[in-house]
Amino acid sequence: MAEDRVGKRREPRLPAGNREVRLRSATPEMNRVWFAQVEFEEALTRSETVEEAATATSGRPELLWLFPHDPPLLTPLDARTLTIGRSSQCDVTLPTQEASRVHARVEPDASLWVIHDAKSRNGVYLDGRRVDSAVLRVGTLVRCGGAVALVVRAGSFPDGSAFRQIAEGLFGGARLAQRLKHARSAAASELSVVVEGPTGSGKERVARAIHGWSGRSGPFVAVNCAAVPEGLAEAQLFGHRRGAFTGAEQAHTGYFRAADGGTLFLDEVIELPASVQAKLLRAVELKEVVPLGDCAPAKVDVRIVVASQGSLLEAVRSGHMRPDLYARLCGISVSIPALRERVEDIPYLFRLFARRAAGGRRVDLDAKMVERLCLHRWPFNVRELEALATRLVVMFAEEQSFGISHLENEGVRFGESPEVPAADEDGASEGWRRLVEALRDSAGNVIRASQAAGISRQRAYRLMASHPEFDVAHLRVQNGARQKS
């Protein structure tokens, strides 16, 4: 132990995360326990659940270098000290002039790995903050000069983990490919597929990929059930004869028969009215539809893929989806991760979208911009990333490379998108505000209010169920009292 000027013994200090903690014991085993506890507490402050914190602090980590490496480079961490820098003598050579010859060291400490800045010119950054020394946690973003790496769990990115085209129009790395593994295996079968994922995560692209893998010769037909008027849902799905109802001046084939021999993708299927859900169940079970105004069923050969932002099982529990329909549709379930859950894909997706918007010419990034993109939460997922890349290319058409200054331009509006609550996106939506106004105007009449708000009646009931504090019965009582007076 070192001694200070008044002769008192001073305990050594070692940083954990971005703060310093004091060693409580000189024995390696007790130090290991102490540091593991501190590391878990730090992870818990950044996690929503204890399980997430445990995941972030368990297992041997690896460094997945995302930039400027293409494809990414995986560096295992083991019992030896690892040197990182521009020099070819380093264990990890960084191909960037912004890195010092020896930029950083990674040293094992019991079951933890600590990164130290080796007095570099441009510093070591963890999750956007400069550090002298810090424990490496799974999920942490590391920037050493002009290179960016993600701390991942050992074995998470096996061979073939490079960013690539998984299917036509669908790009991603190992994490997305793994989620689609069972869907790809079952694509040629007759099983229906449920695709769940947050808004903008690419559910329709996944559905198109399943259609491509299936080998079916018929067309891919996509239907946004939330945009289908409630009164016309049956006619649009199953077709109708001329004159079957007022305004039916021409016969309509219907989406089912239009997709004959191919795949029918029903996005936001839980928005369909209960009466249509019952007929959808029959069509899926019997592989036939009865158009409105007709009495003879028509055989159809259609593969069904359905999608929803929320859990279909939760929709069943809340009464918004028929349990028998759920049981019939849920042959294979695919969960698409949010973009922030596959950070390793972000730099490559951005460059893909930017190159596409730029007509195929190369578009470069700098490390600070890659860091900023990877740390963003992306509430609207891949759709938001693609919009940003396109906006930057359009606004700075003469630029060959993008950096932080471009993101901070007032017209780019990067980071202005609101965070979408994971549990209930509808609750804070514009649709709910429109519905409230319409309910007040219609004295609590849900049918008239949903029509005025431009949403389906079932969606209106879902929104009302998510806001139990809103008393629609009180509006009706008030209206009755006014009429009596």
GROMACS .gro file of C-alpha atoms in nm:
model
  485
    1MET     CA    1   0.000   0.000   0.000
    2ALA     CA    2   0.113   0.356  -0.069
    3GLU     CA    3   0.141   0.614   0.213
    4ASP     CA    4   0.027   0.976   0.202
    5ARG     CA    5   0.218   1.270   0.353
    6VAL     CA    6   0.083   1.221   0.706
    7GLY     CA    7   0.183   0.856   0.706
    8LYS     CA    8  -0.162   0.701   0.665
    9ARG     CA    9  -0.197   0.401   0.440
   10ARG     CA   10  -0.391   0.472   0.123
   11GLU     CA   11  -0.604   0.209  -0.049
   12PRO     CA   12  -0.560   0.178  -0.428
   13ARG     CA   13  -0.842   0.295  -0.653
   14LEU     CA   14  -0.961   0.142  -0.976
   15PRO     CA   15  -1.237   0.282  -1.196
   16ALA     CA   16  -1.553   0.087  -1.272
   17GLY     CA   17  -1.768   0.228  -1.549
   18ASN     CA   18  -1.719   0.605  -1.549
   19ARG     CA   19  -1.669   0.645  -1.173
   20GLU     CA   20  -1.402   0.531  -0.929
   21VAL     CA   21  -1.460   0.273  -0.658
   22ARG     CA   22  -1.233   0.182  -0.366
   23LEU     CA   23  -1.083  -0.165  -0.330
   24ARG     CA   24  -1.215  -0.321  -0.011
   25SER     CA   25  -0.980  -0.615   0.011
   26ALA     CA   26  -0.629  -0.704  -0.089
   27THR     CA   27  -0.728  -1.061  -0.183
   28PRO     CA   28  -0.800  -1.119  -0.555
   29GLU     CA   29  -1.109  -1.329  -0.483
   30MET     CA   30  -1.277  -1.067  -0.263
   31ASN     CA   31  -1.179  -0.794  -0.509
   32ARG     CA   32  -1.346  -0.995  -0.785
   33VAL     CA   33  -1.668  -1.017  -0.585
   34TRP     CA   34  -1.655  -0.649  -0.497
   35PHE     CA   35  -1.597  -0.533  -0.854
   36ALA     CA   36  -1.868  -0.766  -0.986
   37GLN     CA   37  -2.112  -0.615  -0.737
   38VAL     CA   38  -2.019  -0.258  -0.835
   39GLU     CA   39  -2.040  -0.345  -1.203
   40PHE     CA   40  -2.386  -0.497  -1.156
   41GLU     CA   41  -2.507  -0.190  -0.965
   42GLU     CA   42  -2.381   0.037  -1.244
   43ALA     CA   43  -2.554  -0.177  -1.507
   44LEU     CA   44  -2.873  -0.171  -1.302
   45THR     CA   45  -2.883   0.210  -1.315
   46ARG     CA   46  -2.891   0.189  -1.697
   47SER     CA   47  -3.130  -0.108  -1.725
   48GLU     CA   48  -3.503  -0.139  -1.688
   49THR     CA   49  -3.492  -0.478  -1.514
   50VAL     CA   50  -3.261  -0.683  -1.297
   51GLU     CA   51  -3.248  -0.941  -1.576
   52GLU     CA   52  -3.109  -0.685  -1.823
   53ALA     CA   53  -2.843  -0.579  -1.572
   54ALA     CA   54  -2.742  -0.940  -1.515
   55THR     CA   55  -2.718  -0.995  -1.891
   56ALA     CA   56  -2.495  -0.688  -1.931
   57THR     CA   57  -2.245  -0.803  -1.668
   58SER     CA   58  -2.219  -1.179  -1.726
   59GLY     CA   59  -1.999  -1.377  -1.962
   60ARG     CA   60  -1.663  -1.310  -2.123
   61PRO     CA   61  -1.677  -1.006  -2.354
   62GLU     CA   62  -1.534  -0.951  -2.701
   63LEU     CA   63  -1.473  -0.635  -2.900
   64LEU     CA   64  -1.660  -0.615  -3.229
   65TRP     CA   65  -1.492  -0.340  -3.435
   66LEU     CA   66  -1.760  -0.170  -3.646
   67PHE     CA   67  -1.563   0.121  -3.791
   68PRO     CA   68  -1.364   0.170  -4.006
   69HIS     CA   69  -1.360  -0.209  -4.043
   70ASP     CA   70  -1.580  -0.359  -4.314
   71PRO     CA   71  -1.660  -0.639  -4.251
   72PRO     CA   72  -1.646  -0.604  -3.870
   73LEU     CA   73  -1.345  -0.742  -3.685
   74LEU     CA   74  -1.393  -0.956  -3.372
   75THR     CA   75  -1.133  -0.937  -3.094
   76PRO     CA   76  -1.163  -1.196  -2.812
   77LEU     CA   77  -1.056  -1.089  -2.464
   78ASP     CA   78  -0.864  -1.343  -2.257
   79ALA     CA   79  -0.620  -1.366  -1.968
   80ARG     CA   80  -0.349  -1.154  -2.131
   81THR     CA   81  -0.313  -0.779  -2.166
   82LEU     CA   82  -0.425  -0.655  -2.508
   83THR     CA   83  -0.272  -0.351  -2.678
   84ILE     CA   84  -0.474  -0.141  -2.923
   85GLY     CA   85  -0.330   0.121  -3.156
   86ARG     CA   86  -0.208   0.226  -3.499
   87SER     CA   87   0.121   0.038  -3.469
   88SER     CA   88   0.150  -0.299  -3.637
   89GLN     CA   89   0.313  -0.420  -3.314
   90CYS     CA   90  -0.019  -0.386  -3.128
   91ASP     CA   91  -0.243  -0.686  -3.075
   92VAL     CA   92  -0.523  -0.491  -3.247
   93THR     CA   93  -0.408  -0.263  -3.527
   94LEU     CA   94  -0.644   0.027  -3.595
   95PRO     CA   95  -0.639   0.140  -3.961
   96THR     CA   96  -0.688   0.509  -3.883
   97GLN     CA   97  -0.455   0.806  -3.844
   98GLU     CA   98  -0.665   0.936  -3.554
   99ALA     CA   99  -0.536   0.653  -3.336
  100SER     CA  100  -0.206   0.681  -3.151
  101ARG     CA  101   0.063   0.421  -3.208
  102VAL     CA  102  -0.036   0.259  -2.878
  103HIS     CA  103  -0.376   0.401  -2.803
  104ALA     CA  104  -0.517   0.180  -2.527
  105ARG     CA  105  -0.467  -0.137  -2.323
  106VAL     CA  106  -0.724  -0.391  -2.210
  107GLU     CA  107  -0.626  -0.578  -1.896
  108PRO     CA  108  -0.806  -0.866  -1.722
  109ASP     CA  109  -0.891  -0.827  -1.355
  110ALA     CA  110  -1.039  -1.149  -1.217
  111SER     CA  111  -1.366  -1.187  -1.412
  112LEU     CA  112  -1.360  -0.830  -1.546
  113TRP     CA  113  -1.174  -0.655  -1.828
  114VAL     CA  114  -1.058  -0.295  -1.787
  115ILE     CA  115  -0.963  -0.062  -2.073
  116HIS     CA  116  -0.694   0.201  -2.003
  117ASP     CA  117  -0.609   0.505  -2.213
  118ALA     CA  118  -0.237   0.471  -2.299
  119LYS     CA  119  -0.186   0.851  -2.298
  120SER     CA  120  -0.336   0.868  -2.648
  121ARG     CA  121  -0.373   1.190  -2.844
  122ASN     CA  122  -0.748   1.159  -2.913
  123GLY     CA  123  -0.860   0.965  -2.608
  124VAL     CA  124  -1.072   0.662  -2.524
  125TYR     CA  125  -1.449   0.707  -2.510
  126LEU     CA  126  -1.712   0.476  -2.361
  127ASP     CA  127  -2.070   0.552  -2.463
  128GLY     CA  128  -1.962   0.899  -2.572
  129ARG     CA  129  -1.772   0.991  -2.253
  130ARG     CA  130  -1.395   1.019  -2.230
  131VAL     CA  131  -1.238   0.789  -1.971
  132ASP     CA  132  -0.890   0.716  -1.841
  133SER     CA  133  -0.983   0.364  -1.729
  134ALA     CA  134  -1.314   0.179  -1.726
  135VAL     CA  135  -1.459  -0.168  -1.700
  136LEU     CA  136  -1.585  -0.304  -2.033
  137ARG     CA  137  -1.951  -0.405  -2.015
  138VAL     CA  138  -2.150  -0.595  -2.275
  139GLY     CA  139  -2.339  -0.340  -2.483
  140THR     CA  140  -2.091  -0.056  -2.424
  141LEU     CA  141  -1.972   0.142  -2.727
  142VAL     CA  142  -1.597   0.210  -2.736
  143ARG     CA  143  -1.424   0.475  -2.950
  144CYS     CA  144  -1.046   0.480  -2.976
  145GLY     CA  145  -0.946   0.772  -3.194
  146GLY     CA  146  -1.105   0.702  -3.533
  147ALA     CA  147  -1.218   0.345  -3.457
  148VAL     CA  148  -1.545   0.232  -3.300
  149ALA     CA  149  -1.616  -0.103  -3.135
  150LEU     CA  150  -1.909  -0.264  -2.956
  151VAL     CA  151  -1.854  -0.482  -2.649
  152VAL     CA  152  -2.040  -0.809  -2.714
  153ARG     CA  153  -2.070  -1.141  -2.536
  154ALA     CA  154  -1.832  -1.415  -2.646
  155GLY     CA  155  -1.991  -1.642  -2.904
  156SER     CA  156  -2.266  -1.394  -2.996
  157PHE     CA  157  -2.117  -1.332  -3.340
  158PRO     CA  158  -1.994  -1.658  -3.492
  159ASP     CA  159  -1.856  -1.699  -3.844
  160GLY     CA  160  -2.080  -1.538  -4.101
  161SER     CA  161  -2.178  -1.253  -3.870
  162ALA     CA  162  -2.086  -0.984  -4.120
  163PHE     CA  163  -2.352  -0.742  -4.239
  164ARG     CA  164  -2.503  -0.877  -4.559
  165GLN     CA  165  -2.818  -0.913  -4.767
  166ILE     CA  166  -3.019  -1.180  -4.586
  167ALA     CA  167  -3.293  -1.179  -4.849
  168GLU     CA  168  -3.391  -0.950  -5.133
  169GLY     CA  169  -3.427  -0.603  -4.985
  170LEU     CA  170  -3.349  -0.725  -4.630
  171PHE     CA  171  -3.007  -0.645  -4.480
  172GLY     CA  172  -2.858  -0.723  -4.142
  173GLY     CA  173  -2.598  -0.909  -3.940
  174ALA     CA  174  -2.590  -1.215  -3.719
  175ARG     CA  175  -2.852  -1.098  -3.469
  176LEU     CA  176  -3.124  -1.043  -3.730
  177ALA     CA  177  -3.026  -1.355  -3.926
  178GLN     CA  178  -3.057  -1.564  -3.609
  179ARG     CA  179  -3.409  -1.429  -3.542
  180LEU     CA  180  -3.512  -1.535  -3.894
  181LYS     CA  181  -3.354  -1.880  -3.881
  182HIS     CA  182  -3.673  -2.076  -3.804
  183ALA     CA  183  -3.884  -1.867  -4.041
  184ARG     CA  184  -3.646  -1.946  -4.324
  185SER     CA  185  -3.653  -2.318  -4.242
  186ALA     CA  186  -4.034  -2.321  -4.237
  187ALA     CA  187  -4.083  -2.092  -4.537
  188ALA     CA  188  -4.162  -2.375  -4.779
  189SER     CA  189  -4.426  -2.524  -4.546
  190GLU     CA  190  -4.793  -2.428  -4.520
  191LEU     CA  191  -4.755  -2.288  -4.169
  192SER     CA  192  -4.882  -1.936  -4.111
  193VAL     CA  193  -4.626  -1.689  -3.975
  194VAL     CA  194  -4.665  -1.416  -3.713
  195VAL     CA  195  -4.414  -1.130  -3.738
  196GLU     CA  196  -4.396  -0.904  -3.434
  197GLY     CA  197  -4.180  -0.596  -3.392
  198PRO     CA  198  -4.187  -0.223  -3.318
  199THR     CA  199  -4.287   0.034  -3.575
  200GLY     CA  200  -4.036   0.080  -3.857
  201SER     CA  201  -3.839  -0.236  -3.776
  202GLY     CA  202  -3.900  -0.395  -4.118
  203LYS     CA  203  -4.189  -0.637  -4.066
  204GLU     CA  204  -4.307  -0.615  -4.427
  205ARG     CA  205  -3.952  -0.673  -4.555
  206VAL     CA  206  -3.938  -0.987  -4.342
  207ALA     CA  207  -4.274  -1.099  -4.481
  208ARG     CA  208  -4.143  -1.047  -4.835
  209ALA     CA  209  -3.832  -1.247  -4.745
  210ILE     CA  210  -4.048  -1.537  -4.623
  211HIS     CA  211  -4.243  -1.523  -4.950
  212GLY     CA  212  -3.916  -1.532  -5.147
  213TRP     CA  213  -3.785  -1.827  -4.948
  214SER     CA  214  -4.113  -2.016  -4.986
  215GLY     CA  215  -4.074  -2.068  -5.361
  216ARG     CA  216  -4.443  -1.992  -5.415
  217SER     CA  217  -4.511  -1.876  -5.770
  218GLY     CA  218  -4.803  -1.648  -5.691
  219PRO     CA  219  -4.783  -1.278  -5.595
  220PHE     CA  220  -4.706  -1.115  -5.263
  221VAL     CA  221  -5.004  -0.904  -5.156
  222ALA     CA  222  -4.969  -0.666  -4.858
  223VAL     CA  223  -5.270  -0.525  -4.672
  224ASN     CA  224  -5.258  -0.264  -4.395
  225CYS     CA  225  -5.558  -0.371  -4.189
  226ALA     CA  226  -5.551  -0.050  -3.984
  227ALA     CA  227  -5.618   0.150  -4.303
  228VAL     CA  228  -5.911  -0.066  -4.422
  229PRO     CA  229  -6.248   0.100  -4.345
  230GLU     CA  230  -6.440  -0.114  -4.098
  231GLY     CA  231  -6.749  -0.137  -4.318
  232LEU     CA  232  -6.548  -0.248  -4.621
  233ALA     CA  233  -6.304  -0.489  -4.455
  234GLU     CA  234  -6.497  -0.802  -4.549
  235ALA     CA  235  -6.551  -0.693  -4.909
  236GLN     CA  236  -6.187  -0.595  -4.958
  237LEU     CA  237  -6.050  -0.914  -4.806
  238PHE     CA  238  -6.288  -1.170  -4.959
  239GLY     CA  239  -6.420  -0.981  -5.263
  240HIS     CA  240  -6.775  -0.897  -5.371
  241ARG     CA  241  -7.008  -0.921  -5.666
  242ARG     CA  242  -7.135  -0.620  -5.854
  243GLY     CA  243  -7.433  -0.473  -5.671
  244ALA     CA  244  -7.363  -0.666  -5.352
  245PHE     CA  245  -7.407  -0.344  -5.154
  246THR     CA  246  -7.472   0.021  -5.217
  247GLY     CA  247  -7.187   0.165  -5.422
  248ALA     CA  248  -7.060  -0.173  -5.545
  249GLU     CA  249  -7.075  -0.074  -5.912
  250GLN     CA  250  -6.807  -0.325  -6.008
  251ALA     CA  251  -6.709  -0.669  -5.882
  252HIS     CA  252  -6.395  -0.690  -5.669
  253THR     CA  253  -6.165  -0.994  -5.656
  254GLY     CA  254  -6.059  -0.935  -5.295
  255TYR     CA  255  -5.711  -0.962  -5.147
  256PHE     CA  256  -5.738  -1.335  -5.078
  257ARG     CA  257  -5.804  -1.432  -5.437
  258ALA     CA  258  -5.555  -1.170  -5.562
  259ALA     CA  259  -5.286  -1.355  -5.361
  260ASP     CA  260  -5.386  -1.700  -5.490
  261GLY     CA  261  -5.076  -1.917  -5.521
  262GLY     CA  262  -4.869  -1.666  -5.327
  263THR     CA  263  -4.854  -1.490  -4.990
  264LEU     CA  264  -5.107  -1.261  -4.822
  265PHE     CA  265  -4.948  -1.026  -4.568
  266LEU     CA  266  -5.193  -0.881  -4.315
  267ASP     CA  267  -5.023  -0.598  -4.129
  268GLU     CA  268  -5.180  -0.490  -3.797
  269VAL     CA  269  -5.421  -0.783  -3.816
  270ILE     CA  270  -5.563  -0.706  -3.470
  271GLU     CA  271  -5.728  -0.396  -3.618
  272LEU     CA  272  -5.980  -0.614  -3.803
  273PRO     CA  273  -6.332  -0.612  -3.655
  274ALA     CA  274  -6.437  -0.922  -3.461
  275SER     CA  275  -6.691  -1.019  -3.728
  276VAL     CA  276  -6.423  -1.015  -3.997
  277GLN     CA  277  -6.184  -1.208  -3.772
  278ALA     CA  278  -6.438  -1.491  -3.759
  279LYS     CA  279  -6.457  -1.505  -4.139
  280LEU     CA  280  -6.080  -1.481  -4.165
  281LEU     CA  281  -6.054  -1.786  -3.939
  282ARG     CA  282  -6.286  -1.981  -4.168
  283ALA     CA  283  -6.094  -1.874  -4.478
  284VAL     CA  284  -5.763  -1.986  -4.327
  285GLU     CA  285  -5.903  -2.319  -4.204
  286LEU     CA  286  -6.097  -2.419  -4.516
  287LYS     CA  287  -5.879  -2.240  -4.774
  288GLU     CA  288  -6.185  -2.088  -4.934
  289VAL     CA  289  -6.366  -1.755  -4.935
  290VAL     CA  290  -6.724  -1.653  -5.005
  291PRO     CA  291  -6.741  -1.313  -5.177
  292LEU     CA  292  -7.015  -1.075  -5.066
  293GLY     CA  293  -7.327  -1.125  -5.271
  294ASP     CA  294  -7.226  -1.478  -5.367
  295CYS     CA  295  -7.326  -1.811  -5.216
  296ALA     CA  296  -7.061  -2.038  -5.371
  297PRO     CA  297  -6.721  -2.059  -5.198
  298ALA     CA  298  -6.409  -2.003  -5.405
  299LYS     CA  299  -6.100  -2.212  -5.332
  300VAL     CA  300  -5.777  -2.023  -5.263
  301ASP     CA  301  -5.418  -2.134  -5.212
  302VAL     CA  302  -5.270  -1.861  -4.993
  303ARG     CA  303  -4.987  -1.851  -4.741
  304ILE     CA  304  -5.079  -1.618  -4.455
  305VAL     CA  305  -4.825  -1.391  -4.284
  306VAL     CA  306  -4.960  -1.152  -4.021
  307ALA     CA  307  -4.785  -0.873  -3.833
  308SER     CA  308  -4.841  -0.652  -3.534
  309GLN     CA  309  -4.646  -0.391  -3.340
  310GLY     CA  310  -4.768  -0.544  -3.016
  311SER     CA  311  -4.802  -0.900  -2.894
  312LEU     CA  312  -5.088  -1.096  -3.049
  313LEU     CA  313  -5.109  -1.302  -2.732
  314GLU     CA  314  -5.163  -0.984  -2.532
  315ALA     CA  315  -5.433  -0.886  -2.782
  316VAL     CA  316  -5.605  -1.219  -2.713
  317ARG     CA  317  -5.585  -1.162  -2.337
  318SER     CA  318  -5.729  -0.813  -2.370
  319GLY     CA  319  -6.014  -0.936  -2.591
  320HIS     CA  320  -5.904  -0.762  -2.910
  321MET     CA  321  -5.828  -1.082  -3.098
  322ARG     CA  322  -6.016  -1.410  -3.117
  323PRO     CA  323  -5.820  -1.688  -2.943
  324ASP     CA  324  -5.917  -1.944  -3.209
  325LEU     CA  325  -5.783  -1.714  -3.482
  326TYR     CA  326  -5.460  -1.666  -3.289
  327ALA     CA  327  -5.422  -2.042  -3.249
  328ARG     CA  328  -5.471  -2.091  -3.624
  329LEU     CA  329  -5.235  -1.813  -3.733
  330CYS     CA  330  -4.948  -1.872  -3.491
  331GLY     CA  331  -4.766  -2.150  -3.672
  332ILE     CA  332  -4.424  -1.982  -3.659
  333SER     CA  333  -4.355  -1.665  -3.461
  334VAL     CA  334  -4.080  -1.421  -3.557
  335SER     CA  335  -3.977  -1.133  -3.331
  336ILE     CA  336  -3.792  -0.852  -3.510
  337PRO     CA  337  -3.548  -0.669  -3.281
  338ALA     CA  338  -3.561  -0.293  -3.249
  339LEU     CA  339  -3.272  -0.115  -3.422
  340ARG     CA  340  -3.117  -0.020  -3.086
  341GLU     CA  341  -3.097  -0.394  -3.009
  342ARG     CA  342  -2.874  -0.454  -3.313
  343VAL     CA  343  -2.636  -0.161  -3.287
  344GLU     CA  344  -2.376  -0.350  -3.490
  345ASP     CA  345  -2.590  -0.303  -3.805
  346ILE     CA  346  -2.633   0.075  -3.776
  347PRO     CA  347  -2.315   0.202  -3.954
  348TYR     CA  348  -2.360  -0.042  -4.241
  349LEU     CA  349  -2.732   0.028  -4.281
  350PHE     CA  350  -2.666   0.402  -4.284
  351ARG     CA  351  -2.404   0.371  -4.557
  352LEU     CA  352  -2.633   0.142  -4.755
  353PHE     CA  353  -2.920   0.392  -4.742
  354ALA     CA  354  -2.692   0.689  -4.811
  355ARG     CA  355  -2.532   0.518  -5.112
  356ARG     CA  356  -2.876   0.431  -5.245
  357ALA     CA  357  -2.996   0.792  -5.203
  358ALA     CA  358  -2.676   0.921  -5.367
  359GLY     CA  359  -2.732   0.714  -5.681
  360GLY     CA  360  -2.468   0.454  -5.597
  361ARG     CA  361  -2.171   0.679  -5.519
  362ARG     CA  362  -1.962   0.608  -5.209
  363VAL     CA  363  -2.050   0.802  -4.894
  364ASP     CA  364  -1.802   0.808  -4.605
  365LEU     CA  365  -1.851   0.873  -4.233
  366ASP     CA  366  -1.619   0.973  -3.951
  367ALA     CA  367  -1.587   0.790  -3.621
  368LYS     CA  368  -1.764   1.055  -3.413
  369MET     CA  369  -2.069   1.038  -3.636
  370VAL     CA  370  -2.072   0.658  -3.620
  371GLU     CA  371  -2.055   0.686  -3.241
  372ARG     CA  372  -2.347   0.930  -3.234
  373LEU     CA  373  -2.557   0.712  -3.464
  374CYS     CA  374  -2.490   0.402  -3.255
  375LEU     CA  375  -2.582   0.578  -2.929
  376HIS     CA  376  -2.912   0.715  -3.059
  377ARG     CA  377  -3.222   0.529  -2.935
  378TRP     CA  378  -3.397   0.515  -3.278
  379PRO     CA  379  -3.761   0.508  -3.158
  380PHE     CA  380  -3.877   0.464  -3.520
  381ASN     CA  381  -3.608   0.210  -3.600
  382VAL     CA  382  -3.484   0.137  -3.953
  383ARG     CA  383  -3.741   0.369  -4.109
  384GLU     CA  384  -3.600   0.661  -3.909
  385LEU     CA  385  -3.240   0.572  -4.000
  386GLU     CA  386  -3.322   0.551  -4.370
  387ALA     CA  387  -3.502   0.886  -4.357
  388LEU     CA  388  -3.200   1.047  -4.188
  389ALA     CA  389  -2.954   0.909  -4.444
  390THR     CA  390  -3.171   1.025  -4.733
  391ARG     CA  391  -3.218   1.370  -4.578
  392LEU     CA  392  -2.844   1.418  -4.533
  393VAL     CA  393  -2.765   1.316  -4.891
  394VAL     CA  394  -3.032   1.550  -5.029
  395MET     CA  395  -2.932   1.846  -4.810
  396PHE     CA  396  -2.556   1.806  -4.865
  397ALA     CA  397  -2.552   1.673  -5.219
  398GLU     CA  398  -2.193   1.785  -5.285
  399GLU     CA  399  -2.046   1.625  -4.974
  400GLN     CA  400  -1.847   1.303  -4.998
  401SER     CA  401  -1.825   1.245  -4.622
  402PHE     CA  402  -2.054   1.313  -4.328
  403GLY     CA  403  -1.963   1.409  -3.971
  404ILE     CA  404  -2.107   1.549  -3.650
  405SER     CA  405  -2.144   1.897  -3.802
  406HIS     CA  406  -2.390   1.762  -4.058
  407LEU     CA  407  -2.601   1.594  -3.787
  408GLU     CA  408  -2.610   1.915  -3.586
  409ASN     CA  409  -2.735   2.122  -3.880
  410GLU     CA  410  -3.071   2.277  -3.790
  411GLY     CA  411  -3.246   2.137  -4.097
  412VAL     CA  412  -3.144   1.778  -4.030
  413ARG     CA  413  -3.349   1.755  -3.706
  414PHE     CA  414  -3.149   1.462  -3.576
  415GLY     CA  415  -3.260   1.349  -3.231
  416GLU     CA  416  -3.591   1.535  -3.242
  417SER     CA  417  -3.806   1.222  -3.279
  418PRO     CA  418  -3.997   1.145  -2.958
  419GLU     CA  419  -3.929   0.825  -2.767
  420VAL     CA  420  -4.205   0.572  -2.829
  421PRO     CA  421  -4.324   0.396  -2.511
  422ALA     CA  422  -4.262   0.025  -2.555
  423ALA     CA  423  -4.567  -0.097  -2.369
  424ASP     CA  424  -4.832   0.113  -2.537
  425GLU     CA  425  -4.745   0.322  -2.839
  426ASP     CA  426  -5.110   0.402  -2.906
  427GLY     CA  427  -5.155   0.565  -2.566
  428ALA     CA  428  -4.963   0.882  -2.657
  429SER     CA  429  -5.068   0.890  -3.021
  430GLU     CA  430  -5.238   1.158  -3.216
  431GLY     CA  431  -5.517   0.905  -3.275
  432TRP     CA  432  -5.603   0.906  -2.906
  433ARG     CA  433  -5.625   1.285  -2.894
  434ARG     CA  434  -5.850   1.287  -3.201
  435LEU     CA  435  -6.068   1.018  -3.047
  436VAL     CA  436  -6.110   1.209  -2.721
  437GLU     CA  437  -6.226   1.518  -2.909
  438ALA     CA  438  -6.463   1.311  -3.122
  439LEU     CA  439  -6.608   1.134  -2.817
  440ARG     CA  440  -6.683   1.466  -2.653
  441ASP     CA  441  -6.843   1.598  -2.972
  442SER     CA  442  -7.055   1.283  -3.012
  443ALA     CA  443  -7.155   1.259  -2.645
  444GLY     CA  444  -6.974   0.931  -2.601
  445ASN     CA  445  -7.101   0.754  -2.915
  446VAL     CA  446  -6.806   0.530  -3.001
  447ILE     CA  447  -6.922   0.446  -3.354
  448ARG     CA  448  -6.962   0.809  -3.460
  449ALA     CA  449  -6.645   0.913  -3.274
  450SER     CA  450  -6.427   0.647  -3.440
  451GLN     CA  451  -6.556   0.749  -3.782
  452ALA     CA  452  -6.486   1.116  -3.708
  453ALA     CA  453  -6.137   1.033  -3.578
  454GLY     CA  454  -6.061   0.829  -3.889
  455ILE     CA  455  -5.990   0.503  -3.704
  456SER     CA  456  -6.165   0.168  -3.678
  457ARG     CA  457  -6.414   0.104  -3.398
  458GLN     CA  458  -6.193  -0.175  -3.263
  459ARG     CA  459  -5.895   0.059  -3.250
  460ALA     CA  460  -6.110   0.309  -3.063
  461TYR     CA  461  -6.195   0.045  -2.802
  462ARG     CA  462  -5.827  -0.045  -2.771
  463LEU     CA  463  -5.734   0.316  -2.708
  464MET     CA  464  -6.012   0.353  -2.452
  465ALA     CA  465  -5.902   0.035  -2.275
  466SER     CA  466  -5.549   0.175  -2.245
  467HIS     CA  467  -5.691   0.488  -2.077
  468PRO     CA  468  -5.924   0.362  -1.802
  469GLU     CA  469  -5.918   0.707  -1.643
  470PHE     CA  470  -6.122   0.841  -1.935
  471ASP     CA  471  -6.491   0.800  -1.839
  472VAL     CA  472  -6.696   0.774  -2.160
  473ALA     CA  473  -7.006   0.683  -1.957
  474HIS     CA  474  -6.988   1.023  -1.790
  475LEU     CA  475  -7.015   1.191  -2.132
  476ARG     CA  476  -7.331   0.995  -2.204
  477VAL     CA  477  -7.482   1.086  -1.867
  478GLN     CA  478  -7.404   1.452  -1.926
  479ASN     CA  479  -7.568   1.436  -2.267
  480GLY     CA  480  -7.880   1.272  -2.121
  481ALA     CA  481  -7.903   1.539  -1.854
  482ARG     CA  482  -7.881   1.816  -2.115
  483GLN     CA  483  -8.156   1.656  -2.321
  484LYS     CA  484  -8.390   1.633  -2.018
  485SER     CA  485  -8.331   1.996  -1.929
   0.00000   0.00000   0.00000
